[in-house]
Short mmCIF file of C-alpha atoms and ligand atoms in Angstrom, two decimals:
data_model
loop_
_atom_site.label_atom_id
_atom_site.label_comp_id
_atom_site.label_asym_id
_atom_site.label_seq_id
_atom_site.Cartn_x
_atom_site.Cartn_y
_atom_site.Cartn_z
CA UNK A 1 117.89 98.31 104.56
CA UNK A 2 119.87 100.57 102.41
CA UNK A 3 122.21 102.96 103.90
CA UNK A 4 122.19 106.34 103.12
CA UNK A 5 125.14 108.91 103.54
CA UNK A 6 124.06 112.26 105.02
CA UNK A 7 124.87 115.46 103.53
CA UNK A 8 126.00 118.33 105.39
CA UNK A 9 123.51 121.48 104.47
CA UNK A 10 126.47 123.63 103.80
CA UNK A 11 128.27 121.33 101.09
CA UNK A 12 127.45 121.68 97.65
CA UNK A 13 125.61 118.72 95.68
CA UNK A 14 128.57 118.99 93.10
CA UNK A 15 130.86 118.28 95.89
CA UNK A 16 129.55 115.06 97.60
CA UNK A 17 127.92 113.46 94.57
CA UNK A 18 129.95 111.06 92.14
CA UNK A 19 131.25 113.12 89.24
CA UNK A 20 129.03 110.92 86.75
CA UNK A 21 125.78 111.21 88.65
CA UNK A 22 126.32 115.30 88.96
CA UNK A 23 126.79 115.59 85.10
CA UNK A 24 123.60 113.31 84.51
CA UNK A 25 121.67 115.29 86.80
CA UNK A 26 123.03 118.64 84.77
CA UNK A 27 122.22 117.06 81.39
CA UNK A 28 118.77 115.95 82.81
CA UNK A 29 118.00 119.61 84.03
CA UNK A 30 118.89 121.24 80.78
CA UNK A 31 116.85 118.91 78.70
CA UNK A 32 114.01 119.00 80.63
CA UNK A 33 114.01 122.44 81.78
CA UNK A 34 111.53 124.01 79.06
CA UNK A 35 108.95 120.88 79.09
CA UNK A 36 109.04 120.19 82.67
CA UNK A 37 105.82 120.37 84.85
CA UNK A 38 107.98 120.34 87.97
CA UNK A 39 111.23 122.18 86.93
CA UNK A 40 111.39 125.89 85.73
CA UNK A 41 113.92 128.74 86.21
CA UNK A 42 111.10 130.39 87.91
CA UNK A 43 111.43 127.32 90.66
CA UNK A 44 115.22 128.22 91.41
CA UNK A 45 114.13 131.45 93.04
CA UNK A 46 116.33 130.98 96.46
CA UNK A 47 113.79 132.71 98.48
CA UNK A 48 110.85 130.13 97.54
CA UNK A 49 110.10 129.01 100.96
CA UNK A 50 109.38 132.46 102.22
CA UNK A 51 107.63 133.71 99.18
CA UNK A 52 104.24 131.79 99.69
CA UNK A 53 101.94 134.54 98.97
CA UNK A 54 100.89 133.15 95.88
CA UNK A 55 99.92 130.08 97.59
CA UNK A 56 97.05 131.67 99.27
CA UNK A 57 95.26 131.58 95.57
CA UNK A 58 96.16 127.98 94.66
CA UNK A 59 93.74 125.91 92.44
CA UNK A 60 91.52 123.80 94.47
CA UNK A 61 91.77 120.15 93.55
CA UNK A 62 88.40 118.52 92.89
CA UNK A 63 89.76 115.20 94.59
CA UNK A 64 89.39 117.30 97.70
CA UNK A 65 87.00 116.04 100.64
CA UNK A 66 84.18 118.41 101.57
CA UNK A 67 84.47 117.42 105.14
CA UNK A 68 85.17 120.04 107.73
CA UNK A 69 89.10 121.04 108.04
CA UNK A 70 90.99 120.87 110.99
CA UNK A 71 92.33 123.88 112.57
CA UNK A 72 95.98 124.78 112.22
CA UNK A 73 96.46 124.27 115.93
CA UNK A 74 94.94 120.64 115.91
CA UNK A 75 96.84 119.85 112.53
CA UNK A 76 100.49 121.15 114.24
CA UNK A 77 100.10 120.23 117.84
CA UNK A 78 98.94 116.52 117.56
CA UNK A 79 101.60 114.72 115.46
CA UNK A 80 103.38 111.53 114.86
CA UNK A 81 106.68 112.34 114.07
CA UNK A 82 108.95 109.42 115.95
CA UNK A 83 112.40 111.65 114.89
CA UNK A 84 111.39 114.37 117.16
CA UNK A 85 109.75 112.04 119.92
CA UNK A 86 107.23 109.75 120.39
CA UNK A 87 104.59 111.93 122.32
CA UNK A 88 101.85 113.84 120.08
CA UNK A 89 102.79 116.97 121.43
CA UNK A 90 106.72 116.26 121.27
CA UNK A 91 107.22 117.38 117.66
CA UNK A 92 105.56 120.40 118.17
CA UNK A 93 108.12 121.26 120.95
CA UNK A 94 111.11 119.60 119.46
CA UNK A 95 111.05 120.40 116.00
CA UNK A 96 111.40 124.09 116.27
CA UNK A 97 115.23 124.27 115.94
CA UNK A 98 115.17 122.00 112.56
CA UNK A 99 116.19 123.65 109.60
CA UNK A 100 115.17 122.11 106.37
CA UNK A 101 117.08 124.36 104.01
CA UNK A 102 118.88 123.55 101.82
CA UNK A 103 117.20 120.08 101.30
CA UNK A 104 118.10 117.69 98.38
CA UNK A 105 116.55 114.22 97.43
CA UNK A 106 118.72 111.47 95.75
CA UNK A 107 116.90 109.54 93.19
CA UNK A 108 117.97 105.77 92.50
CA UNK A 109 117.57 102.54 91.15
CA UNK A 110 115.46 101.44 88.25
CA UNK A 111 114.98 104.36 86.36
CA UNK A 112 116.82 106.69 83.76
CA UNK A 113 117.05 109.86 85.36
CA UNK A 114 119.07 108.85 88.69
CA UNK A 115 120.85 111.86 90.47
CA UNK A 116 120.88 113.88 93.67
CA UNK A 117 118.23 117.07 93.00
CA UNK A 118 117.79 120.34 95.03
CA UNK A 119 114.32 120.58 96.31
CA UNK A 120 114.06 123.57 94.26
CA UNK A 121 114.21 121.33 91.15
CA UNK A 122 110.63 119.81 92.25
CA UNK A 123 109.01 123.14 92.50
CA UNK A 124 107.21 124.89 90.07
CA UNK A 125 104.52 127.22 91.57
CA UNK A 126 101.97 126.34 88.61
CA UNK A 127 101.68 122.62 89.47
CA UNK A 128 100.61 123.23 93.14
CA UNK A 129 97.51 122.84 94.26
CA UNK A 130 95.37 122.79 97.53
CA UNK A 131 93.89 119.19 98.20
CA UNK A 132 92.03 118.67 101.25
CA UNK A 133 92.29 114.86 102.47
CA UNK A 134 91.47 113.25 105.84
CA UNK A 135 94.54 111.41 107.35
CA UNK A 136 93.35 108.31 109.29
CA UNK A 137 95.65 107.33 111.84
CA UNK A 138 96.25 103.80 112.52
CA UNK A 139 96.06 104.31 115.95
CA UNK A 140 91.91 104.98 115.79
CA UNK A 141 92.14 108.67 115.11
CA UNK A 142 91.63 111.22 112.06
CA UNK A 143 91.96 114.76 111.09
CA UNK A 144 91.28 116.75 107.94
CA UNK A 145 94.10 118.69 106.52
CA UNK A 146 94.38 121.27 103.51
CA UNK A 147 97.60 120.30 102.08
CA UNK A 148 99.50 122.19 99.43
CA UNK A 149 101.28 119.91 97.24
CA UNK A 150 101.64 118.16 93.58
CA UNK A 151 100.85 114.70 92.04
CA UNK A 152 103.13 111.95 93.04
CA UNK A 153 102.76 110.45 89.70
CA UNK A 154 103.93 113.13 87.67
CA UNK A 155 106.72 113.86 89.76
CA UNK A 156 107.83 110.29 89.37
CA UNK A 157 107.25 109.97 85.51
CA UNK A 158 109.91 112.59 85.37
CA UNK A 159 112.70 110.13 86.48
CA UNK A 160 111.72 107.60 83.74
CA UNK A 161 111.09 104.56 85.52
CA UNK A 162 111.71 101.22 83.61
CA UNK A 163 110.15 98.31 83.31
CA UNK A 164 111.92 96.61 86.68
CA UNK A 165 110.24 99.53 88.63
CA UNK A 166 107.55 97.48 90.64
CA UNK A 167 107.67 99.63 93.61
CA UNK A 168 109.02 102.87 95.22
CA UNK A 169 110.59 103.55 98.31
CA UNK A 170 110.92 106.64 100.38
CA UNK A 171 113.39 107.13 103.20
CA UNK A 172 113.29 110.28 105.63
CA UNK A 173 116.62 111.88 106.68
CA UNK A 174 118.85 110.49 109.21
CA UNK A 175 120.85 112.61 111.46
CA UNK A 176 120.58 112.39 114.93
CA UNK A 177 121.84 115.67 115.54
CA UNK A 178 119.02 117.69 113.86
CA UNK A 179 116.42 114.83 114.69
CA UNK A 180 116.87 113.86 118.18
CA UNK A 181 114.55 111.25 118.60
CA UNK A 182 116.77 109.04 116.59
CA UNK A 183 119.25 108.95 119.20
CA UNK A 184 116.40 106.54 120.74
CA UNK A 185 115.93 103.06 119.13
CA UNK A 186 112.39 103.32 119.34
CA UNK A 187 112.22 102.47 115.29
CA UNK A 188 114.91 100.98 112.98
CA UNK A 189 116.07 104.28 111.47
CA UNK A 190 115.87 105.88 109.09
CA UNK A 191 112.32 105.62 108.58
CA UNK A 192 111.35 103.93 105.13
CA UNK A 193 108.07 103.71 103.28
CA UNK A 194 106.94 102.51 99.91
CA UNK A 195 104.22 102.01 97.27
CA UNK A 196 104.01 99.61 94.60
CA UNK A 197 104.42 101.34 91.47
CA UNK A 198 100.67 101.58 90.41
CA UNK A 199 99.61 102.70 93.68
CA UNK A 200 102.21 105.61 93.48
CA UNK A 201 100.98 106.34 89.83
CA UNK A 202 97.26 106.71 91.01
CA UNK A 203 96.12 110.52 90.70
CA UNK A 204 95.44 110.29 94.51
CA UNK A 205 98.83 110.52 96.21
CA UNK A 206 100.75 113.86 96.33
CA UNK A 207 104.08 115.04 97.32
CA UNK A 208 103.42 118.13 99.99
CA UNK A 209 105.36 121.16 100.44
CA UNK A 210 102.75 122.93 102.86
CA UNK A 211 99.68 123.32 104.12
CA UNK A 212 97.23 125.82 105.01
CA UNK A 213 98.53 127.80 102.13
CA UNK A 214 101.84 127.81 103.78
CA UNK A 215 104.96 125.93 103.85
CA UNK A 216 105.00 122.76 106.07
CA UNK A 217 105.88 123.16 109.76
CA UNK A 218 108.56 121.20 110.71
CA UNK A 219 106.41 118.88 112.70
CA UNK A 220 104.27 118.06 109.67
CA UNK A 221 107.49 116.81 107.89
CA UNK A 222 109.19 119.98 106.19
CA UNK A 223 110.43 120.41 103.75
CA UNK A 224 108.65 117.76 101.71
CA UNK A 225 106.42 114.64 102.82
CA UNK A 226 104.21 112.19 100.93
CA UNK A 227 100.18 111.92 101.52
CA UNK A 228 98.51 108.60 100.74
CA UNK A 229 94.88 109.42 101.45
CA UNK A 230 93.75 105.61 101.13
CA UNK A 231 96.24 104.46 103.68
CA UNK A 232 96.71 104.59 107.37
CA UNK A 233 98.67 107.96 108.10
CA UNK A 234 102.11 105.91 108.90
CA UNK A 235 102.40 105.23 104.78
CA UNK A 236 102.58 109.36 104.81
CA UNK A 237 106.12 109.46 105.41
CA UNK A 238 107.88 112.72 106.23
CA UNK A 239 110.91 114.82 105.51
CA UNK A 240 112.17 112.83 102.35
CA UNK A 241 115.43 112.51 101.30
CA UNK A 242 115.69 109.31 99.12
CA UNK A 243 113.08 108.19 96.60
CA UNK A 244 114.38 104.39 94.89
CA UNK A 245 112.52 102.63 92.31
CA UNK A 246 113.07 98.96 92.98
CA UNK A 247 111.80 95.54 91.65
CA UNK A 248 111.25 94.06 95.10
CA UNK A 249 108.70 94.77 97.99
CA UNK A 250 110.52 97.36 100.25
CA UNK A 251 111.25 96.71 103.43
CA UNK A 252 109.36 99.34 105.30
CA UNK A 253 109.86 100.49 109.00
CA UNK A 254 106.78 99.74 110.70
CA UNK A 255 106.22 96.56 108.75
CA UNK A 256 109.87 95.25 109.98
CA UNK A 257 109.45 96.88 113.27
CA UNK A 258 106.25 94.91 114.01
CA UNK A 259 105.11 92.56 110.97
CA UNK A 260 102.02 91.39 112.52
CA UNK A 261 100.43 94.58 113.31
CA UNK A 262 101.54 96.57 110.32
CA UNK A 263 101.22 94.95 106.78
CA UNK A 264 103.12 96.44 103.73
CA UNK A 265 99.75 97.60 102.31
CA UNK A 266 98.26 99.24 105.08
CA UNK A 267 94.73 100.22 103.49
CA UNK A 268 92.39 101.80 105.71
CA UNK A 269 89.82 98.60 106.02
CA UNK A 270 87.26 98.77 108.90
CA UNK A 271 86.79 95.11 108.50
CA UNK A 272 90.85 94.43 109.41
CA UNK A 273 91.14 95.12 113.14
CA UNK A 274 94.49 95.90 114.62
CA UNK A 275 95.79 92.73 116.64
CA UNK A 276 94.95 95.13 119.66
CA UNK A 277 92.16 97.35 118.77
CA UNK A 278 89.22 97.51 116.33
CA UNK A 279 89.38 99.66 113.18
CA UNK A 280 85.79 100.11 112.63
CA UNK A 281 85.68 103.70 114.23
CA UNK A 282 87.84 106.76 114.60
CA UNK A 283 88.03 109.69 116.78
CA UNK A 284 87.84 113.18 115.07
CA UNK A 285 90.39 115.30 116.36
CA UNK A 286 89.09 118.72 117.46
CA UNK A 287 85.48 117.44 118.27
CA UNK A 288 83.78 117.57 121.49
CA UNK A 289 84.58 114.39 123.45
CA UNK A 290 80.64 113.73 123.73
CA UNK A 291 80.30 113.45 120.10
CA UNK A 292 79.99 110.06 118.84
CA UNK A 293 82.95 108.51 117.01
CA UNK A 294 83.19 108.36 113.23
CA UNK A 295 82.47 104.92 110.94
CA UNK A 296 85.93 104.54 109.38
CA UNK A 297 85.26 104.29 105.57
CA UNK A 298 86.97 101.42 103.42
CA UNK A 299 89.77 102.87 101.69
CA UNK A 300 89.07 106.42 103.74
CA UNK A 301 86.55 106.87 101.16
CA UNK A 302 88.24 106.45 97.85
CA UNK A 303 86.88 102.98 96.86
CA UNK A 304 86.24 104.23 93.37
CA UNK A 305 89.47 105.48 92.78
CA UNK A 306 91.89 102.51 94.29
CA UNK A 307 89.58 99.39 94.82
CA UNK A 308 90.57 98.36 91.51
CA UNK A 309 94.09 98.10 92.58
CA UNK A 310 93.66 95.41 94.97
CA UNK A 311 91.11 93.34 92.58
CA UNK A 312 91.93 89.23 93.24
CA UNK A 313 93.96 89.92 96.30
CA UNK A 314 93.12 88.62 99.76
CA UNK A 315 93.16 92.00 101.90
CA UNK A 316 92.89 90.33 104.98
CA UNK A 317 96.14 88.53 104.08
CA UNK A 318 97.87 91.63 102.40
CA UNK A 319 96.67 94.01 105.34
N1 LIG B 1 107.27 110.00 108.76
C1 LIG B 1 108.52 109.98 109.50
N2 LIG B 1 109.62 110.06 109.26
N3 LIG B 1 108.29 109.65 110.98
C2 LIG B 1 106.85 109.11 111.44
O1 LIG B 1 107.17 109.37 112.68
N4 LIG B 1 104.60 109.04 111.41
C3 LIG B 1 103.38 108.68 110.57
C4 LIG B 1 103.45 109.64 109.29
N5 LIG B 1 104.82 109.88 108.76
C5 LIG B 1 105.92 109.38 110.86
C6 LIG B 1 105.93 109.73 109.49
C7 LIG B 1 102.44 108.75 111.18
S1 LIG B 1 101.99 107.26 112.32
C8 LIG B 1 101.29 109.41 111.20
S2 LIG B 1 99.62 109.12 111.46
C9 LIG B 1 101.50 110.72 110.09
O2 LIG B 1 102.82 110.83 109.79
C10 LIG B 1 101.20 112.05 110.95
O3 LIG B 1 101.41 112.77 109.96
P1 LIG B 1 100.82 114.42 110.89
O4 LIG B 1 101.76 114.49 112.03
O5 LIG B 1 101.39 115.29 109.99
O6 LIG B 1 99.06 114.56 111.20
#
């Protein structure tokens, strides 16, 4: 697993980044600013995180589900974010002091535009939209979340991945002082996830910056996280600080921790049981206990958009 060097929030990226990488980044910024979907002078507004009034009138994505959305309370008080504790209510309680600003993302590996990018470089308000997706957790529950985000594929293309970029790896911040759950060795830290490049370039995955028309609450992965709606929730990594294009399949946290239970692909698949429980049904968070469980759908309902990605693969073997 790669090692990341944490950056103090007070240190300028120009001070800690190798000069060549930093200059490269400046060049990229200058060249692409006019044409870029994600980069714009507007995006450099320092108060973006507080200026979300315009997020209320976001474009509604046609890729959204029409299922009933969960309440903000459900979405922000029943979480998995082991960096803030292993209990469902821990992230809500333990992440309040976490300050996700300033934030930068390092881009590495098989692409032309490697470098360290400030979060503002990723944000162009016009590219943001609301996408409502059901998050199906591997533990057998689900909820429906109105995310605010933008296309992962559009973002990745800006970095110009080369022909060796067969996979994309994502890494969460490693900082025991700011993420107290990392003081316990419950997982291999930092949390790492990955996608095959064609999965990442599909139209469905988004990078989310918010939900319910506002910035992401800390417990949901502030300031930026992945959302991959046809895979179990653990693929949707939170608080991302690194993106790496690689030729080989990334070593992901859950696959490394329990390879017999959590595969690299982790597609929602009701016909492949978890070794310790069935995946045929799911408990819908927020529904009264007496309501029947929901039948889990293949690829979480997105077969039309993603089944072709796995043609010829045995999804029992590649679970
Ligand atoms: N990302 C990090 N860094 N750490 C985590 O513990 N948990 C995953 C995923 N992303 C996790 C993570 C799991 S198991 C799930 S189900 C979803 O986040 C939950 O997202 P939510 O809390 O926003 O609903």
